[in-house]
């Protein structure tokens, strides 16, 4: 897995974060889903899928950063 993230270009991850990670942009959808998670309102499977879909680019950014610093 480390090799995958080392080969993955930063540009791709940043573009994913700015497009899928933030879309729709006002307010960012991931922020709304995160607030629903904190409040305990993520009950439907579609909400969980949507949360993970929008959170995936940000998780990839964190993992890529970790492997880059290491």
PDB file of N, CA, C and O in Angstrom:
ATOM      1  N   UNK A   1       0.824  -1.184   0.000  1.00  0.00           N
ATOM      2  CA  UNK A   1       0.000   0.000   0.000  1.00  0.00           C
ATOM      3  C   UNK A   1       0.873   1.254   0.000  1.00  0.00           C
ATOM      4  O   UNK A   1       0.510   2.247  -0.608  1.00  0.00           O
ATOM      5  N   UNK A   2       1.991   1.177   0.692  1.00  0.00           N
ATOM      6  CA  UNK A   2       2.895   2.326   0.731  1.00  0.00           C
ATOM      7  C   UNK A   2       3.397   2.669  -0.670  1.00  0.00           C
ATOM      8  O   UNK A   2       3.470   3.846  -1.033  1.00  0.00           O
ATOM      9  N   UNK A   3       3.695   1.656  -1.459  1.00  0.00           N
ATOM     10  CA  UNK A   3       4.172   1.901  -2.826  1.00  0.00           C
ATOM     11  C   UNK A   3       3.091   2.567  -3.667  1.00  0.00           C
ATOM     12  O   UNK A   3       3.396   3.423  -4.491  1.00  0.00           O
ATOM     13  N   UNK A   4       1.850   2.166  -3.462  1.00  0.00           N
ATOM     14  CA  UNK A   4       0.752   2.776  -4.210  1.00  0.00           C
ATOM     15  C   UNK A   4       0.680   4.277  -3.943  1.00  0.00           C
ATOM     16  O   UNK A   4       0.570   5.077  -4.871  1.00  0.00           O
ATOM     17  N   UNK A   5       0.757   4.661  -2.669  1.00  0.00           N
ATOM     18  CA  UNK A   5       0.660   6.079  -2.321  1.00  0.00           C
ATOM     19  C   UNK A   5       1.913   6.855  -2.709  1.00  0.00           C
ATOM     20  O   UNK A   5       1.839   8.041  -2.984  1.00  0.00           O
ATOM     21  N   UNK A   6       3.046   6.208  -2.731  1.00  0.00           N
ATOM     22  CA  UNK A   6       4.256   6.904  -3.177  1.00  0.00           C
ATOM     23  C   UNK A   6       4.222   7.173  -4.674  1.00  0.00           C
ATOM     24  O   UNK A   6       4.728   8.192  -5.133  1.00  0.00           O
ATOM     25  N   UNK A   7       3.619   6.271  -5.431  1.00  0.00           N
ATOM     26  CA  UNK A   7       3.522   6.450  -6.890  1.00  0.00           C
ATOM     27  C   UNK A   7       2.391   7.389  -7.289  1.00  0.00           C
ATOM     28  O   UNK A   7       2.416   7.967  -8.367  1.00  0.00           O
ATOM     29  N   UNK A   8       1.388   7.523  -6.442  1.00  0.00           N
ATOM     30  CA  UNK A   8       0.232   8.370  -6.745  1.00  0.00           C
ATOM     31  C   UNK A   8       0.644   9.844  -6.690  1.00  0.00           C
ATOM     32  O   UNK A   8       1.129  10.308  -5.668  1.00  0.00           O
ATOM     33  N   UNK A   9       0.466  10.574  -7.781  1.00  0.00           N
ATOM     34  CA  UNK A   9       0.877  11.985  -7.795  1.00  0.00           C
ATOM     35  C   UNK A   9       0.037  12.853  -6.865  1.00  0.00           C
ATOM     36  O   UNK A   9      -1.163  12.629  -6.685  1.00  0.00           O
ATOM     37  N   UNK A  10       0.682  13.858  -6.292  1.00  0.00           N
ATOM     38  CA  UNK A  10       0.008  14.814  -5.418  1.00  0.00           C
ATOM     39  C   UNK A  10      -1.121  15.525  -6.148  1.00  0.00           C
ATOM     40  O   UNK A  10      -2.164  15.812  -5.558  1.00  0.00           O
ATOM     41  N   UNK A  11      -0.903  15.823  -7.417  1.00  0.00           N
ATOM     42  CA  UNK A  11      -1.898  16.584  -8.190  1.00  0.00           C
ATOM     43  C   UNK A  11      -3.235  15.851  -8.220  1.00  0.00           C
ATOM     44  O   UNK A  11      -4.285  16.474  -8.061  1.00  0.00           O
ATOM     45  N   UNK A  12      -3.199  14.550  -8.394  1.00  0.00           N
ATOM     46  CA  UNK A  12      -4.443  13.777  -8.460  1.00  0.00           C
ATOM     47  C   UNK A  12      -5.188  13.859  -7.134  1.00  0.00           C
ATOM     48  O   UNK A  12      -6.399  14.079  -7.097  1.00  0.00           O
ATOM     49  N   UNK A  13      -4.471  13.701  -6.039  1.00  0.00           N
ATOM     50  CA  UNK A  13      -5.122  13.738  -4.728  1.00  0.00           C
ATOM     51  C   UNK A  13      -5.678  15.134  -4.442  1.00  0.00           C
ATOM     52  O   UNK A  13      -6.793  15.272  -3.935  1.00  0.00           O
ATOM     53  N   UNK A  14      -4.930  16.152  -4.783  1.00  0.00           N
ATOM     54  CA  UNK A  14      -5.399  17.521  -4.528  1.00  0.00           C
ATOM     55  C   UNK A  14      -6.628  17.841  -5.377  1.00  0.00           C
ATOM     56  O   UNK A  14      -7.589  18.443  -4.885  1.00  0.00           O
ATOM     57  N   UNK A  15      -6.630  17.417  -6.628  1.00  0.00           N
ATOM     58  CA  UNK A  15      -7.792  17.643  -7.491  1.00  0.00           C
ATOM     59  C   UNK A  15      -9.003  16.885  -6.954  1.00  0.00           C
ATOM     60  O   UNK A  15     -10.120  17.416  -6.939  1.00  0.00           O
ATOM     61  N   UNK A  16      -8.801  15.652  -6.475  1.00  0.00           N
ATOM     62  CA  UNK A  16      -9.904  14.897  -5.876  1.00  0.00           C
ATOM     63  C   UNK A  16     -10.454  15.593  -4.643  1.00  0.00           C
ATOM     64  O   UNK A  16     -11.667  15.642  -4.440  1.00  0.00           O
ATOM     65  N   UNK A  17      -9.574  16.129  -3.814  1.00  0.00           N
ATOM     66  CA  UNK A  17     -10.019  16.835  -2.605  1.00  0.00           C
ATOM     67  C   UNK A  17     -10.818  18.085  -2.961  1.00  0.00           C
ATOM     68  O   UNK A  17     -11.826  18.385  -2.316  1.00  0.00           O
ATOM     69  N   UNK A  18     -10.365  18.807  -3.967  1.00  0.00           N
ATOM     70  CA  UNK A  18     -11.035  20.055  -4.337  1.00  0.00           C
ATOM     71  C   UNK A  18     -12.333  19.833  -5.108  1.00  0.00           C
ATOM     72  O   UNK A  18     -13.202  20.701  -5.111  1.00  0.00           O
ATOM     73  N   UNK A  19     -12.468  18.689  -5.761  1.00  0.00           N
ATOM     74  CA  UNK A  19     -13.689  18.426  -6.527  1.00  0.00           C
ATOM     75  C   UNK A  19     -14.633  17.533  -5.734  1.00  0.00           C
ATOM     76  O   UNK A  19     -15.631  17.998  -5.201  1.00  0.00           O
ATOM     77  N   UNK A  20     -14.317  16.260  -5.619  1.00  0.00           N
ATOM     78  CA  UNK A  20     -15.189  15.311  -4.935  1.00  0.00           C
ATOM     79  C   UNK A  20     -15.237  15.563  -3.433  1.00  0.00           C
ATOM     80  O   UNK A  20     -16.275  15.430  -2.801  1.00  0.00           O
ATOM     81  N   UNK A  21     -14.114  15.952  -2.865  1.00  0.00           N
ATOM     82  CA  UNK A  21     -14.060  16.164  -1.421  1.00  0.00           C
ATOM     83  C   UNK A  21     -14.860  17.348  -0.936  1.00  0.00           C
ATOM     84  O   UNK A  21     -15.311  17.364   0.202  1.00  0.00           O
ATOM     85  N   UNK A  22     -15.044  18.362  -1.757  1.00  0.00           N
ATOM     86  CA  UNK A  22     -15.758  19.570  -1.341  1.00  0.00           C
ATOM     87  C   UNK A  22     -17.119  19.759  -2.013  1.00  0.00           C
ATOM     88  O   UNK A  22     -17.890  20.597  -1.576  1.00  0.00           O
ATOM     89  N   UNK A  23     -17.371  19.045  -3.090  1.00  0.00           N
ATOM     90  CA  UNK A  23     -18.603  19.266  -3.849  1.00  0.00           C
ATOM     91  C   UNK A  23     -19.829  18.865  -3.046  1.00  0.00           C
ATOM     92  O   UNK A  23     -19.785  17.886  -2.313  1.00  0.00           O
ATOM     93  N   UNK A  24     -20.951  19.525  -3.172  1.00  0.00           N
ATOM     94  CA  UNK A  24     -21.151  20.873  -3.668  1.00  0.00           C
ATOM     95  C   UNK A  24     -20.479  21.881  -2.756  1.00  0.00           C
ATOM     96  O   UNK A  24     -20.300  21.638  -1.572  1.00  0.00           O
ATOM     97  N   UNK A  25     -20.116  22.993  -3.295  1.00  0.00           N
ATOM     98  CA  UNK A  25     -19.148  23.877  -2.658  1.00  0.00           C
ATOM     99  C   UNK A  25     -19.693  24.821  -1.601  1.00  0.00           C
ATOM    100  O   UNK A  25     -18.934  25.298  -0.781  1.00  0.00           O
ATOM    101  N   UNK A  26     -20.966  25.131  -1.620  1.00  0.00           N
ATOM    102  CA  UNK A  26     -21.464  26.103  -0.644  1.00  0.00           C
ATOM    103  C   UNK A  26     -22.678  25.563   0.085  1.00  0.00           C
ATOM    104  O   UNK A  26     -23.778  25.570  -0.482  1.00  0.00           O
ATOM    105  N   UNK A  27     -22.619  25.097   1.260  1.00  0.00           N
ATOM    106  CA  UNK A  27     -21.426  24.760   2.056  1.00  0.00           C
ATOM    107  C   UNK A  27     -20.878  23.421   1.604  1.00  0.00           C
ATOM    108  O   UNK A  27     -21.606  22.632   0.988  1.00  0.00           O
ATOM    109  N   UNK A  28     -19.609  23.128   1.908  1.00  0.00           N
ATOM    110  CA  UNK A  28     -19.045  21.835   1.497  1.00  0.00           C
ATOM    111  C   UNK A  28     -19.872  20.671   2.062  1.00  0.00           C
ATOM    112  O   UNK A  28     -20.211  20.648   3.236  1.00  0.00           O
ATOM    113  N   UNK A  29     -20.184  19.743   1.198  1.00  0.00           N
ATOM    114  CA  UNK A  29     -21.051  18.620   1.550  1.00  0.00           C
ATOM    115  C   UNK A  29     -20.421  17.758   2.645  1.00  0.00           C
ATOM    116  O   UNK A  29     -21.127  17.245   3.516  1.00  0.00           O
ATOM    117  N   UNK A  30     -19.107  17.611   2.604  1.00  0.00           N
ATOM    118  CA  UNK A  30     -18.433  16.794   3.610  1.00  0.00           C
ATOM    119  C   UNK A  30     -18.627  17.407   4.993  1.00  0.00           C
ATOM    120  O   UNK A  30     -18.754  16.690   5.985  1.00  0.00           O
ATOM    121  N   UNK A  31     -18.659  18.729   5.082  1.00  0.00           N
ATOM    122  CA  UNK A  31     -18.861  19.387   6.360  1.00  0.00           C
ATOM    123  C   UNK A  31     -20.261  19.107   6.900  1.00  0.00           C
ATOM    124  O   UNK A  31     -20.445  18.849   8.087  1.00  0.00           O
ATOM    125  N   UNK A  32     -21.265  19.130   6.021  1.00  0.00           N
ATOM    126  CA  UNK A  32     -22.627  18.816   6.436  1.00  0.00           C
ATOM    127  C   UNK A  32     -22.720  17.380   6.928  1.00  0.00           C
ATOM    128  O   UNK A  32     -23.348  17.102   7.954  1.00  0.00           O
ATOM    129  N   UNK A  33     -22.096  16.458   6.204  1.00  0.00           N
ATOM    130  CA  UNK A  33     -22.135  15.050   6.599  1.00  0.00           C
ATOM    131  C   UNK A  33     -21.374  14.828   7.898  1.00  0.00           C
ATOM    132  O   UNK A  33     -21.777  14.021   8.732  1.00  0.00           O
ATOM    133  N   UNK A  34     -20.278  15.540   8.089  1.00  0.00           N
ATOM    134  CA  UNK A  34     -19.520  15.419   9.336  1.00  0.00           C
ATOM    135  C   UNK A  34     -20.357  15.909  10.517  1.00  0.00           C
ATOM    136  O   UNK A  34     -20.364  15.292  11.585  1.00  0.00           O
ATOM    137  N   UNK A  35     -21.072  17.016  10.330  1.00  0.00           N
ATOM    138  CA  UNK A  35     -21.947  17.520  11.392  1.00  0.00           C
ATOM    139  C   UNK A  35     -23.071  16.521  11.691  1.00  0.00           C
ATOM    140  O   UNK A  35     -23.447  16.333  12.848  1.00  0.00           O
ATOM    141  N   UNK A  36     -23.599  15.878  10.654  1.00  0.00           N
ATOM    142  CA  UNK A  36     -24.617  14.847  10.866  1.00  0.00           C
ATOM    143  C   UNK A  36     -24.035  13.677  11.655  1.00  0.00           C
ATOM    144  O   UNK A  36     -24.709  13.124  12.531  1.00  0.00           O
ATOM    145  N   UNK A  37     -22.791  13.313  11.374  1.00  0.00           N
ATOM    146  CA  UNK A  37     -22.141  12.227  12.089  1.00  0.00           C
ATOM    147  C   UNK A  37     -21.979  12.571  13.565  1.00  0.00           C
ATOM    148  O   UNK A  37     -22.286  11.754  14.442  1.00  0.00           O
ATOM    149  N   UNK A  38     -21.522  13.786  13.847  1.00  0.00           N
ATOM    150  CA  UNK A  38     -21.314  14.213  15.230  1.00  0.00           C
ATOM    151  C   UNK A  38     -22.639  14.247  15.998  1.00  0.00           C
ATOM    152  O   UNK A  38     -22.699  13.855  17.168  1.00  0.00           O
ATOM    153  N   UNK A  39     -23.688  14.686  15.342  1.00  0.00           N
ATOM    154  CA  UNK A  39     -25.000  14.780  15.994  1.00  0.00           C
ATOM    155  C   UNK A  39     -25.723  13.438  16.076  1.00  0.00           C
ATOM    156  O   UNK A  39     -26.765  13.324  16.717  1.00  0.00           O
ATOM    157  N   UNK A  40     -25.201  12.430  15.359  1.00  0.00           N
ATOM    158  CA  UNK A  40     -25.830  11.113  15.364  1.00  0.00           C
ATOM    159  C   UNK A  40     -26.995  10.989  14.408  1.00  0.00           C
ATOM    160  O   UNK A  40     -27.899  10.182  14.625  1.00  0.00           O
ATOM    161  N   UNK A  41     -26.991  11.778  13.336  1.00  0.00           N
ATOM    162  CA  UNK A  41     -28.087  11.760  12.370  1.00  0.00           C
ATOM    163  C   UNK A  41     -27.772  10.977  11.104  1.00  0.00           C
ATOM    164  O   UNK A  41     -28.564  11.015  10.165  1.00  0.00           O
ATOM    165  N   UNK A  42     -26.661  10.286  11.051  1.00  0.00           N
ATOM    166  CA  UNK A  42     -26.356   9.457   9.873  1.00  0.00           C
ATOM    167  C   UNK A  42     -26.987   8.086  10.090  1.00  0.00           C
ATOM    168  O   UNK A  42     -26.372   7.176  10.639  1.00  0.00           O
ATOM    169  N   UNK A  43     -28.235   7.933   9.662  1.00  0.00           N
ATOM    170  CA  UNK A  43     -28.953   6.684   9.907  1.00  0.00           C
ATOM    171  C   UNK A  43     -29.127   5.865   8.631  1.00  0.00           C
ATOM    172  O   UNK A  43     -29.048   4.643   8.679  1.00  0.00           O
ATOM    173  N   UNK A  44     -29.362   6.545   7.542  1.00  0.00           N
ATOM    174  CA  UNK A  44     -29.634   5.831   6.299  1.00  0.00           C
ATOM    175  C   UNK A  44     -28.338   5.380   5.645  1.00  0.00           C
ATOM    176  O   UNK A  44     -27.310   6.080   5.721  1.00  0.00           O
ATOM    177  N   UNK A  45     -28.348   4.229   4.982  1.00  0.00           N
ATOM    178  CA  UNK A  45     -27.138   3.751   4.301  1.00  0.00           C
ATOM    179  C   UNK A  45     -26.618   4.723   3.244  1.00  0.00           C
ATOM    180  O   UNK A  45     -25.409   4.840   3.055  1.00  0.00           O
ATOM    181  N   UNK A  46     -27.510   5.439   2.574  1.00  0.00           N
ATOM    182  CA  UNK A  46     -27.069   6.388   1.552  1.00  0.00           C
ATOM    183  C   UNK A  46     -26.280   7.530   2.177  1.00  0.00           C
ATOM    184  O   UNK A  46     -25.329   8.042   1.572  1.00  0.00           O
ATOM    185  N   UNK A  47     -26.634   7.924   3.390  1.00  0.00           N
ATOM    186  CA  UNK A  47     -25.885   8.976   4.081  1.00  0.00           C
ATOM    187  C   UNK A  47     -24.478   8.503   4.422  1.00  0.00           C
ATOM    188  O   UNK A  47     -23.515   9.259   4.284  1.00  0.00           O
ATOM    189  N   UNK A  48     -24.351   7.263   4.883  1.00  0.00           N
ATOM    190  CA  UNK A  48     -23.032   6.714   5.189  1.00  0.00           C
ATOM    191  C   UNK A  48     -22.183   6.602   3.926  1.00  0.00           C
ATOM    192  O   UNK A  48     -20.999   6.938   3.921  1.00  0.00           O
ATOM    193  N   UNK A  49     -22.800   6.107   2.846  1.00  0.00           N
ATOM    194  CA  UNK A  49     -22.073   5.993   1.580  1.00  0.00           C
ATOM    195  C   UNK A  49     -21.608   7.366   1.108  1.00  0.00           C
ATOM    196  O   UNK A  49     -20.452   7.532   0.698  1.00  0.00           O
ATOM    197  N   UNK A  50     -22.473   8.344   1.194  1.00  0.00           N
ATOM    198  CA  UNK A  50     -22.153   9.708   0.778  1.00  0.00           C
ATOM    199  C   UNK A  50     -21.025  10.283   1.629  1.00  0.00           C
ATOM    200  O   UNK A  50     -20.107  10.931   1.112  1.00  0.00           O
ATOM    201  N   UNK A  51     -21.076  10.051   2.934  1.00  0.00           N
ATOM    202  CA  UNK A  51     -20.026  10.528   3.827  1.00  0.00           C
ATOM    203  C   UNK A  51     -18.677   9.912   3.456  1.00  0.00           C
ATOM    204  O   UNK A  51     -17.676  10.624   3.324  1.00  0.00           O
ATOM    205  N   UNK A  52     -18.635   8.605   3.265  1.00  0.00           N
ATOM    206  CA  UNK A  52     -17.372   7.950   2.919  1.00  0.00           C
ATOM    207  C   UNK A  52     -16.879   8.345   1.529  1.00  0.00           C
ATOM    208  O   UNK A  52     -15.680   8.466   1.306  1.00  0.00           O
ATOM    209  N   UNK A  53     -17.793   8.557   0.610  1.00  0.00           N
ATOM    210  CA  UNK A  53     -17.405   8.974  -0.734  1.00  0.00           C
ATOM    211  C   UNK A  53     -16.729  10.345  -0.713  1.00  0.00           C
ATOM    212  O   UNK A  53     -15.694  10.544  -1.355  1.00  0.00           O
ATOM    213  N   UNK A  54     -17.279  11.277   0.051  1.00  0.00           N
ATOM    214  CA  UNK A  54     -16.694  12.616   0.121  1.00  0.00           C
ATOM    215  C   UNK A  54     -15.477  12.670   1.041  1.00  0.00           C
ATOM    216  O   UNK A  54     -14.644  13.572   0.913  1.00  0.00           O
ATOM    217  N   UNK A  55     -15.362  11.736   1.980  1.00  0.00           N
ATOM    218  CA  UNK A  55     -14.224  11.713   2.903  1.00  0.00           C
ATOM    219  C   UNK A  55     -13.020  10.974   2.326  1.00  0.00           C
ATOM    220  O   UNK A  55     -11.885  11.194   2.770  1.00  0.00           O
ATOM    221  N   UNK A  56     -13.228  10.118   1.347  1.00  0.00           N
ATOM    222  CA  UNK A  56     -12.132   9.311   0.796  1.00  0.00           C
ATOM    223  C   UNK A  56     -10.955  10.136   0.279  1.00  0.00           C
ATOM    224  O   UNK A  56      -9.801   9.828   0.615  1.00  0.00           O
ATOM    225  N   UNK A  57     -11.160  11.197  -0.508  1.00  0.00           N
ATOM    226  CA  UNK A  57     -10.000  11.977  -0.969  1.00  0.00           C
ATOM    227  C   UNK A  57      -9.210  12.588   0.181  1.00  0.00           C
ATOM    228  O   UNK A  57      -7.985  12.662   0.127  1.00  0.00           O
ATOM    229  N   UNK A  58      -9.896  13.026   1.240  1.00  0.00           N
ATOM    230  CA  UNK A  58      -9.210  13.619   2.381  1.00  0.00           C
ATOM    231  C   UNK A  58      -8.406  12.568   3.134  1.00  0.00           C
ATOM    232  O   UNK A  58      -7.295  12.846   3.605  1.00  0.00           O
ATOM    233  N   UNK A  59      -8.952  11.362   3.241  1.00  0.00           N
ATOM    234  CA  UNK A  59      -8.203  10.262   3.872  1.00  0.00           C
ATOM    235  C   UNK A  59      -6.973   9.909   3.041  1.00  0.00           C
ATOM    236  O   UNK A  59      -5.902   9.643   3.596  1.00  0.00           O
ATOM    237  N   UNK A  60      -7.132   9.915   1.727  1.00  0.00           N
ATOM    238  CA  UNK A  60      -5.989   9.640   0.850  1.00  0.00           C
ATOM    239  C   UNK A  60      -4.914  10.714   1.013  1.00  0.00           C
ATOM    240  O   UNK A  60      -3.722  10.401   1.011  1.00  0.00           O
ATOM    241  N   UNK A  61      -5.316  11.956   1.175  1.00  0.00           N
ATOM    242  CA  UNK A  61      -4.374  13.048   1.389  1.00  0.00           C
ATOM    243  C   UNK A  61      -3.598  12.859   2.695  1.00  0.00           C
ATOM    244  O   UNK A  61      -2.378  13.052   2.736  1.00  0.00           O
ATOM    245  N   UNK A  62      -4.266  12.438   3.728  1.00  0.00           N
ATOM    246  CA  UNK A  62      -3.609  12.198   5.013  1.00  0.00           C
ATOM    247  C   UNK A  62      -2.619  11.045   4.904  1.00  0.00           C
ATOM    248  O   UNK A  62      -1.486  11.138   5.378  1.00  0.00           O
ATOM    249  N   UNK A  63      -3.023   9.961   4.256  1.00  0.00           N
ATOM    250  CA  UNK A  63      -2.136   8.800   4.110  1.00  0.00           C
ATOM    251  C   UNK A  63      -0.932   9.144   3.238  1.00  0.00           C
ATOM    252  O   UNK A  63       0.208   8.785   3.567  1.00  0.00           O
ATOM    253  N   UNK A  64      -1.158   9.843   2.140  1.00  0.00           N
ATOM    254  CA  UNK A  64      -0.059  10.266   1.271  1.00  0.00           C
ATOM    255  C   UNK A  64       0.914  11.174   2.037  1.00  0.00           C
ATOM    256  O   UNK A  64       2.133  11.027   1.911  1.00  0.00           O
ATOM    257  N   UNK A  65       0.394  12.079   2.838  1.00  0.00           N
ATOM    258  CA  UNK A  65       1.243  12.959   3.631  1.00  0.00           C
ATOM    259  C   UNK A  65       2.057  12.157   4.636  1.00  0.00           C
ATOM    260  O   UNK A  65       3.244  12.423   4.841  1.00  0.00           O
ATOM    261  N   UNK A  66       1.431  11.194   5.261  1.00  0.00           N
ATOM    262  CA  UNK A  66       2.121  10.346   6.232  1.00  0.00           C
ATOM    263  C   UNK A  66       3.298   9.610   5.585  1.00  0.00           C
ATOM    264  O   UNK A  66       4.408   9.600   6.112  1.00  0.00           O
ATOM    265  N   UNK A  67       3.042   8.988   4.438  1.00  0.00           N
ATOM    266  CA  UNK A  67       4.109   8.240   3.771  1.00  0.00           C
ATOM    267  C   UNK A  67       5.190   9.171   3.199  1.00  0.00           C
ATOM    268  O   UNK A  67       6.333   8.763   3.038  1.00  0.00           O
ATOM    269  N   UNK A  68       4.837  10.383   2.888  1.00  0.00           N
ATOM    270  CA  UNK A  68       5.825  11.324   2.363  1.00  0.00           C
ATOM    271  C   UNK A  68       6.770  11.818   3.457  1.00  0.00           C
ATOM    272  O   UNK A  68       7.954  12.022   3.223  1.00  0.00           O
ATOM    273  N   UNK A  69       6.244  12.029   4.659  1.00  0.00           N
ATOM    274  CA  UNK A  69       7.042  12.514   5.760  1.00  0.00           C
ATOM    275  C   UNK A  69       7.900  11.406   6.341  1.00  0.00           C
ATOM    276  O   UNK A  69       9.035  11.630   6.762  1.00  0.00           O
ATOM    277  N   UNK A  70       7.402  10.220   6.319  1.00  0.00           N
ATOM    278  CA  UNK A  70       8.091   9.066   6.864  1.00  0.00           C
ATOM    279  C   UNK A  70       9.322   8.722   6.158  1.00  0.00           C
ATOM    280  O   UNK A  70      10.090   8.920   5.533  1.00  0.00           O
TER     281      UNK A  70
END
